[in-house]
Coordinates of C-alpha atoms and ligand atoms in Angstrom, one line a residue:
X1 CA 35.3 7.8 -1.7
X2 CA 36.2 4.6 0.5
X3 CA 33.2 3.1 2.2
X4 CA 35.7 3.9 6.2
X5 CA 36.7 7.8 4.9
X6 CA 33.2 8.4 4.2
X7 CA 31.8 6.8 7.2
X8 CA 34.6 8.5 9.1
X9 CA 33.3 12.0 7.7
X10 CA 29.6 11.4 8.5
X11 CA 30.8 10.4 12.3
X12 CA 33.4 13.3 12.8
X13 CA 30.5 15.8 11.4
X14 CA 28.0 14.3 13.6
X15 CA 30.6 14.7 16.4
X16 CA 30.9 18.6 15.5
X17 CA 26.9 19.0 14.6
X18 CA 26.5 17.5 18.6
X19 CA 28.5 19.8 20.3
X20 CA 25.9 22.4 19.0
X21 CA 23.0 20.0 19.6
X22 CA 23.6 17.7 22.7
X23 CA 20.2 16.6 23.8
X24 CA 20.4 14.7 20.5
X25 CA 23.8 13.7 19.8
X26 CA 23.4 10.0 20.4
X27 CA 20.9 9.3 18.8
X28 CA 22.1 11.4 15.7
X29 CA 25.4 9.1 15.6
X30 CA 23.7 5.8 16.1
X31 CA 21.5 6.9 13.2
X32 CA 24.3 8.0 11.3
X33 CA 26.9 5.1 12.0
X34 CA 23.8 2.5 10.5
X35 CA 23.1 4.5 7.9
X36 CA 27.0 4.5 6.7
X37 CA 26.7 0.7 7.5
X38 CA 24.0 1.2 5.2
X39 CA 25.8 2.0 1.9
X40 CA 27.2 0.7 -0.8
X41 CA 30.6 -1.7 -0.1
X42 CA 28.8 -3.1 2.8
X43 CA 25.2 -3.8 2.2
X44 CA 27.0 -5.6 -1.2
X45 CA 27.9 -8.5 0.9
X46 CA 25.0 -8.3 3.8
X47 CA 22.0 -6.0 3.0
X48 CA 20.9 -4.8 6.2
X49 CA 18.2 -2.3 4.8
X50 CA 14.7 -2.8 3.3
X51 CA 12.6 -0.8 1.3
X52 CA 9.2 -1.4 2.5
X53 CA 6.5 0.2 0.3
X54 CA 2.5 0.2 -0.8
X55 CA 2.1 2.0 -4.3
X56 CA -1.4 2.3 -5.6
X57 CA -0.8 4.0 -8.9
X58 CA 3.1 3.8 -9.2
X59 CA 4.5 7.2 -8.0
X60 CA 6.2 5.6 -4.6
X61 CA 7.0 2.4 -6.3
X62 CA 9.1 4.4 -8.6
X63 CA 10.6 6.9 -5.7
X64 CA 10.9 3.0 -3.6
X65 CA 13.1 2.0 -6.7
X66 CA 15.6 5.3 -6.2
X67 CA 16.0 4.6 -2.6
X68 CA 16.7 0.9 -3.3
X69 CA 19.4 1.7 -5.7
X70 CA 20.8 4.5 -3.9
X71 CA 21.5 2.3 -0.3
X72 CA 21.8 -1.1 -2.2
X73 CA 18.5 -2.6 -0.1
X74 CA 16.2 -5.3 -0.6
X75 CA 13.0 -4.2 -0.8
X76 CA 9.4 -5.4 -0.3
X77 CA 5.8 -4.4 -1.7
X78 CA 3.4 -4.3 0.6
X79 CA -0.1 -5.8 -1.5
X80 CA -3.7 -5.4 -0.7
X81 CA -5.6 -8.7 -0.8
X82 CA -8.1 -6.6 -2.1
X83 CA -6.8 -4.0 -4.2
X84 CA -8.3 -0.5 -3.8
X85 CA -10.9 0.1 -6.5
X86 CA -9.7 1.7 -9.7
X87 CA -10.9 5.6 -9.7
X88 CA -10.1 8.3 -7.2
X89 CA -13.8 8.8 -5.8
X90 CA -14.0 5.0 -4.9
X91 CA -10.6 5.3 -3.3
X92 CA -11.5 8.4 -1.4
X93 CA -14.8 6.5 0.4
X94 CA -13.1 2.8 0.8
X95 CA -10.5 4.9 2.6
X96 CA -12.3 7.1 4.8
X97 CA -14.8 4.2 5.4
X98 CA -11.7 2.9 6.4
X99 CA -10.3 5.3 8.5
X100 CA -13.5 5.8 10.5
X101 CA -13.7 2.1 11.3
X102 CA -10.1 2.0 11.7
X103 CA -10.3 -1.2 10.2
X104 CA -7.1 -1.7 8.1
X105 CA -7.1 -3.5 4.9
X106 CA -5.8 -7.5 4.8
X107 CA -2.2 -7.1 3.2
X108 CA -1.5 -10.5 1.2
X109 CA 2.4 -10.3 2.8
X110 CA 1.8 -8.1 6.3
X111 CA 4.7 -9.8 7.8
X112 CA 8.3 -9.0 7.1
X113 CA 11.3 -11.0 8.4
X114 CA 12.3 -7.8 10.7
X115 CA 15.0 -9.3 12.3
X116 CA 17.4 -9.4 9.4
X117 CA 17.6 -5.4 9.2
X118 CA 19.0 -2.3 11.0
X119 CA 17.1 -0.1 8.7
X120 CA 13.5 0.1 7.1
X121 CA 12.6 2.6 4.7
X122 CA 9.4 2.7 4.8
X123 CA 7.7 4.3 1.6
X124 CA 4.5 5.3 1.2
X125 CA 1.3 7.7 -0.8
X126 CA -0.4 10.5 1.4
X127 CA -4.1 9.4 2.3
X128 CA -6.4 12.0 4.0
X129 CA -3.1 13.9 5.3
X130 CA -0.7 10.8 6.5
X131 CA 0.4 7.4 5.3
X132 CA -2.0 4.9 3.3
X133 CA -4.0 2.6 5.3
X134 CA -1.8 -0.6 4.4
X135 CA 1.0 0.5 6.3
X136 CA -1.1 0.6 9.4
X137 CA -1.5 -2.6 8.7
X138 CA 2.4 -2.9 8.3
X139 CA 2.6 -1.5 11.7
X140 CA 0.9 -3.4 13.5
X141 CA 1.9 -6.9 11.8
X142 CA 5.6 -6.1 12.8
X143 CA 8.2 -4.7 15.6
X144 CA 10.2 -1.7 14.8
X145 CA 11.3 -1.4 18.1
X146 CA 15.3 -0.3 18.1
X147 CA 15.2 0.1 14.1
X148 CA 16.2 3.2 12.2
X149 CA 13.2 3.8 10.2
X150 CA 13.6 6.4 7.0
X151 CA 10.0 7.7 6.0
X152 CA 9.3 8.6 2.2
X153 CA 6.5 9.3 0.8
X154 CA 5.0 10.9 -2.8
X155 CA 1.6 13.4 -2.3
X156 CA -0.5 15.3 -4.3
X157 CA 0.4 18.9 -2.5
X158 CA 2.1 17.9 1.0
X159 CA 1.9 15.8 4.1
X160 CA 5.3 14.8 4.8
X161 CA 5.8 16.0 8.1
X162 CA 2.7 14.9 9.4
X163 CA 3.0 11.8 8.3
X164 CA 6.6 11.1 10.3
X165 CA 5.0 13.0 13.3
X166 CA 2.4 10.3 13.1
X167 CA 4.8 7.1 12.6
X168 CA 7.0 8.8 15.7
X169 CA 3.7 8.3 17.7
X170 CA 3.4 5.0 16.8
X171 CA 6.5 3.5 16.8
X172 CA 8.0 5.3 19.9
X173 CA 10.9 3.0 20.3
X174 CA 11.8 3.2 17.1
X175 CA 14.4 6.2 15.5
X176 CA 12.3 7.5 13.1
X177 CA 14.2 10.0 10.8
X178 CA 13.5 12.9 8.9
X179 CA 11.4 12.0 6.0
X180 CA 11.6 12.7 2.2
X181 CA 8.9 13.5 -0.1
X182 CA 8.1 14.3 -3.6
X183 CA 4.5 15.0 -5.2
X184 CA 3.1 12.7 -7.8
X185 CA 3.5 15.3 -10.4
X186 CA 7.2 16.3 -10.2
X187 CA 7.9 12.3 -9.8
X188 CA 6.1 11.5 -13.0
X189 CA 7.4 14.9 -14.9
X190 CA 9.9 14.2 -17.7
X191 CA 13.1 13.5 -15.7
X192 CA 11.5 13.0 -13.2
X193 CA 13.1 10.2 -11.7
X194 CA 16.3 12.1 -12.3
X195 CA 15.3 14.8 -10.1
X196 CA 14.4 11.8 -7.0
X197 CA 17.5 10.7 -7.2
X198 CA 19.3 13.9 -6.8
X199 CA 16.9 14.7 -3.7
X200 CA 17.4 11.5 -2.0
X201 CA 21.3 12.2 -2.6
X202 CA 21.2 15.2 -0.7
X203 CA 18.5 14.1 1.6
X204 CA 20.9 10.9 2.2
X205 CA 23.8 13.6 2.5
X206 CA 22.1 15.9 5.2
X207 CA 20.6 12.5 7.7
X208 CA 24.3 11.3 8.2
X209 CA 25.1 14.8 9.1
X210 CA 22.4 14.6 12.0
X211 CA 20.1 17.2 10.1
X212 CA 16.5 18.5 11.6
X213 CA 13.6 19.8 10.1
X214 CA 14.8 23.1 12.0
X215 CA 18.6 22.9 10.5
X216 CA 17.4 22.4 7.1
X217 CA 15.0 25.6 7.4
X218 CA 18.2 27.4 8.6
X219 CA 19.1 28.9 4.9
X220 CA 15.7 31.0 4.6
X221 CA 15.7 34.7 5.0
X222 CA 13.6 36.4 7.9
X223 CA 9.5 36.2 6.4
X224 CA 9.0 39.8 3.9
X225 CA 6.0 41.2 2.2
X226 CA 6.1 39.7 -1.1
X227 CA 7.5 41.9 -3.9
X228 CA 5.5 41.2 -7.7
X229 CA 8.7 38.3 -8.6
X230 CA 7.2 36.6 -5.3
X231 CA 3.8 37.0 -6.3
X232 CA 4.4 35.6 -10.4
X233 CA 6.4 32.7 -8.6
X234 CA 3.5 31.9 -6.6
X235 CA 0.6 32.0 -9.6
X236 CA 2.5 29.6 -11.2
X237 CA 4.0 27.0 -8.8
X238 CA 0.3 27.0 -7.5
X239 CA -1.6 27.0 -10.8
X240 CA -2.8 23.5 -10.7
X241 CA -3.8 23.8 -6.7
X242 CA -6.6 26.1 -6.9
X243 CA -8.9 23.4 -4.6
X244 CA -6.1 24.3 -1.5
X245 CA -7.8 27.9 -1.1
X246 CA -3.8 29.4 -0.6
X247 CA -3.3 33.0 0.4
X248 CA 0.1 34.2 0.5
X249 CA 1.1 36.4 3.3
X250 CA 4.5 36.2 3.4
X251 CA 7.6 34.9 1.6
X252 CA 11.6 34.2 2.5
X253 CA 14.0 33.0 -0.2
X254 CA 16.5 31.4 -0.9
X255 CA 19.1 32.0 -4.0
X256 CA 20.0 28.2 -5.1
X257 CA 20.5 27.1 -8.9
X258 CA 17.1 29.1 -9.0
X259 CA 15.2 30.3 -6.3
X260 CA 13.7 28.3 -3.3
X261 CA 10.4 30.4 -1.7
X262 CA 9.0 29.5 1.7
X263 CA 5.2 31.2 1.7
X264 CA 3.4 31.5 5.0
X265 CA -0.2 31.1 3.7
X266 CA -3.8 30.9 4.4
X267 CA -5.1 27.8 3.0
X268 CA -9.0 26.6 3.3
X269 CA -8.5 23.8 1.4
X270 CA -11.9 22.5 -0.1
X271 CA -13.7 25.2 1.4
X272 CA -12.5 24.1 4.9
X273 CA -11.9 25.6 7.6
X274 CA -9.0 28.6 6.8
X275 CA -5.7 27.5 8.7
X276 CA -2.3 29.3 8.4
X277 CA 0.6 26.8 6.1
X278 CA 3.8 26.7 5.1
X279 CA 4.3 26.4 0.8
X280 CA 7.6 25.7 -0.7
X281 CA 8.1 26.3 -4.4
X282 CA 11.2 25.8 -6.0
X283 CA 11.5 28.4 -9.5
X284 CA 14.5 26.7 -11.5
X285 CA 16.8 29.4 -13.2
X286 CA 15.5 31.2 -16.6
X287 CA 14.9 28.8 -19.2
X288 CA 14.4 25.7 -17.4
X289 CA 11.5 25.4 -16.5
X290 CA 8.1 26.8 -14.8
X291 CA 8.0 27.4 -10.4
X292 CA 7.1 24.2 -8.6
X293 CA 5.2 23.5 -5.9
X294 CA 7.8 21.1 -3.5
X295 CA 5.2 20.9 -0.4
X296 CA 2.7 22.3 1.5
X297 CA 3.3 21.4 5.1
X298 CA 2.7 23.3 8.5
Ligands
FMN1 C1 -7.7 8.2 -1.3 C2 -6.6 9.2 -1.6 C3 -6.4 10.2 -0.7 C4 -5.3 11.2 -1.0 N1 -5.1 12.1 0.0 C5 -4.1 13.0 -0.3 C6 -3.8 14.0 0.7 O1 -4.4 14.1 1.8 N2 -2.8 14.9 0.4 C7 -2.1 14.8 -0.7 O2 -1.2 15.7 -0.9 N3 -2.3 13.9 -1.6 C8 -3.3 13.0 -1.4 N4 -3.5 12.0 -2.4 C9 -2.7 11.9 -3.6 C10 -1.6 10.8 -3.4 O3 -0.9 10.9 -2.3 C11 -0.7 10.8 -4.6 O4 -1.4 10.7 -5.8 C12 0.4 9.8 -4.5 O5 1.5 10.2 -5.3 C13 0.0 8.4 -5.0 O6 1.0 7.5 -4.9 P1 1.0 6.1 -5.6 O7 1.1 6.4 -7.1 O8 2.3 5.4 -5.2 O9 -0.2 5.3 -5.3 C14 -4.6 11.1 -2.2 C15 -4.9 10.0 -3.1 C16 -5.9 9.1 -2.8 C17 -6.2 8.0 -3.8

């Protein structure tokens, strides 16, 4: 497809999707319009977009390398001076120390030529719920005032939403998108990459179409007791998760090429305190594979 038709098919959607949606519709087609002026047959001759990323153990560096392909950006690494230490439990305590102190780690290259870009997507692994403490430091090295900023992130079980809710907060004049995620383990699966790329298609697909995290829940069925398919989907997209604590009391669904389940949960994740959760798991038709678990978000 021609780099105007498809630009003029994101913009005339957008124009239908804001007569439904007015309070938004701007701010929908600005975001839309830069990311068409985003793609391929223009970012070729001026690149406009940057992926900006911190990776500690490779997941979002490979997810930063599908989005860089995909919208033809330049990208960047963000790099600790010092690098976190090598094992999980050392991680863990250098980032809640951290956290508590809100002292953000030294980033060899904090500072990014900003003014060269419309876009930023802005990549990174779930720490203690939200984004990894380097792109705080990001943050505050840098103005993202008036840019369209695209959150992606990889996690362990979830934090996606939060994460975006968080970079809204503090970068208020910036348009922060809807974000993608992926967990470590479906990322690092055999075809894994495979599977990104398709997401971030489709994820691409459904921001120049003006898309919110309420449209996008649109396709699930009213919330049902869980029948015994539910309950087998559930044991085994959840199998490797038993530290969440997840209770399932509900389900919807939604017939794809498989089966996409939205659980309303109990989750007392380490023993904590038992809140309620949303868990999507995506059960791939028979024969291809064992039920996933997408995300646990609330
Ligand atoms: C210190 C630390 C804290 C983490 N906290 C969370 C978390 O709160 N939620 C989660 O789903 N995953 C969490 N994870 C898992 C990472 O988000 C996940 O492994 C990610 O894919 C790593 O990305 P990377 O390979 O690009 O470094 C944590 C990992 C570390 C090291």
């Amino acid at each position: 497809m021609s780099h105007s038709l498809k630009f003029t098919l994101a913009v005339s959607t957008v124009f239908a999707a804001s007569a439904m949606f007015s309070a938004c519709n701007k701010q929908e087609a600005a975001l839309s319009k830069s990311l068409s002026e985003g793609g391929a047959e223009v970012a070729a001759q001026t690149s406009k977009s940057v992926v900006v990323y911190f990776s500690q153990t490779g997941a979002t560096k490979k997810l930063a390398q599908v989005i860089k392909e995909a919208r033809h950006a330049d990208d960047f690494e963000l790099l600790l001076v010092k690098p976190f230490p090598s094992t999980y439990d050392s991680t863990i305590a250098e980032v809640r120390a951290e956290r508590e102190s809100k002292q953000w780690p030294a980033l060899v290259n904090a500072k990014l030529n900003v003014d060269k870009y419309d876009t930023v997507f802005l990549g990174y692994p779930i720490m203690f719920g939200t984004f990894t403490p380097p792109i705080y430091t990001f943050l505050e090295a840098n103005d993202l005032s008036g840019k369209v900023v695209v959150p992606f992130c990889t996690y362990g079980s979830g934090g996606r939403k939060a994460s975006s809710e968080e970079l809204k907060t503090l970068e208020p004049n910036a348009n922060v998108t809807l974000a993608y995620g992926i967990s470590n383990k479906r990322i690092n699966a055999e075809g894994g990459v495979e599977t990104a790329k398709a997401e971030v298609a489709a994820f691409f697909g459904n921001l120049e179409t003006g898309a919110t995290e309420e449209m996008l829940m649109g396709g699930f069925s009213e919330q049902r007791p869980l029948t015994a398919e539910d309950s087998a989907a559930f044991a085994e997209g959840t199998k490797d998760y038993a530290y969440l604590g997840l209770k399932p009391l509900s389900v919807s669904s939604q017939v794809v090429a498989g089966m996409n389940y939205l659980f309303v949960c109990e989750m007392n994740a380490f023993g904590g305190p038992t809140v309620q959760t949303n868990v999507k798991i995506f059960k791939p038709l028979p024969g291809r594979g064992e039920a996933q678990l997408i995300g646990v978000e609330k």
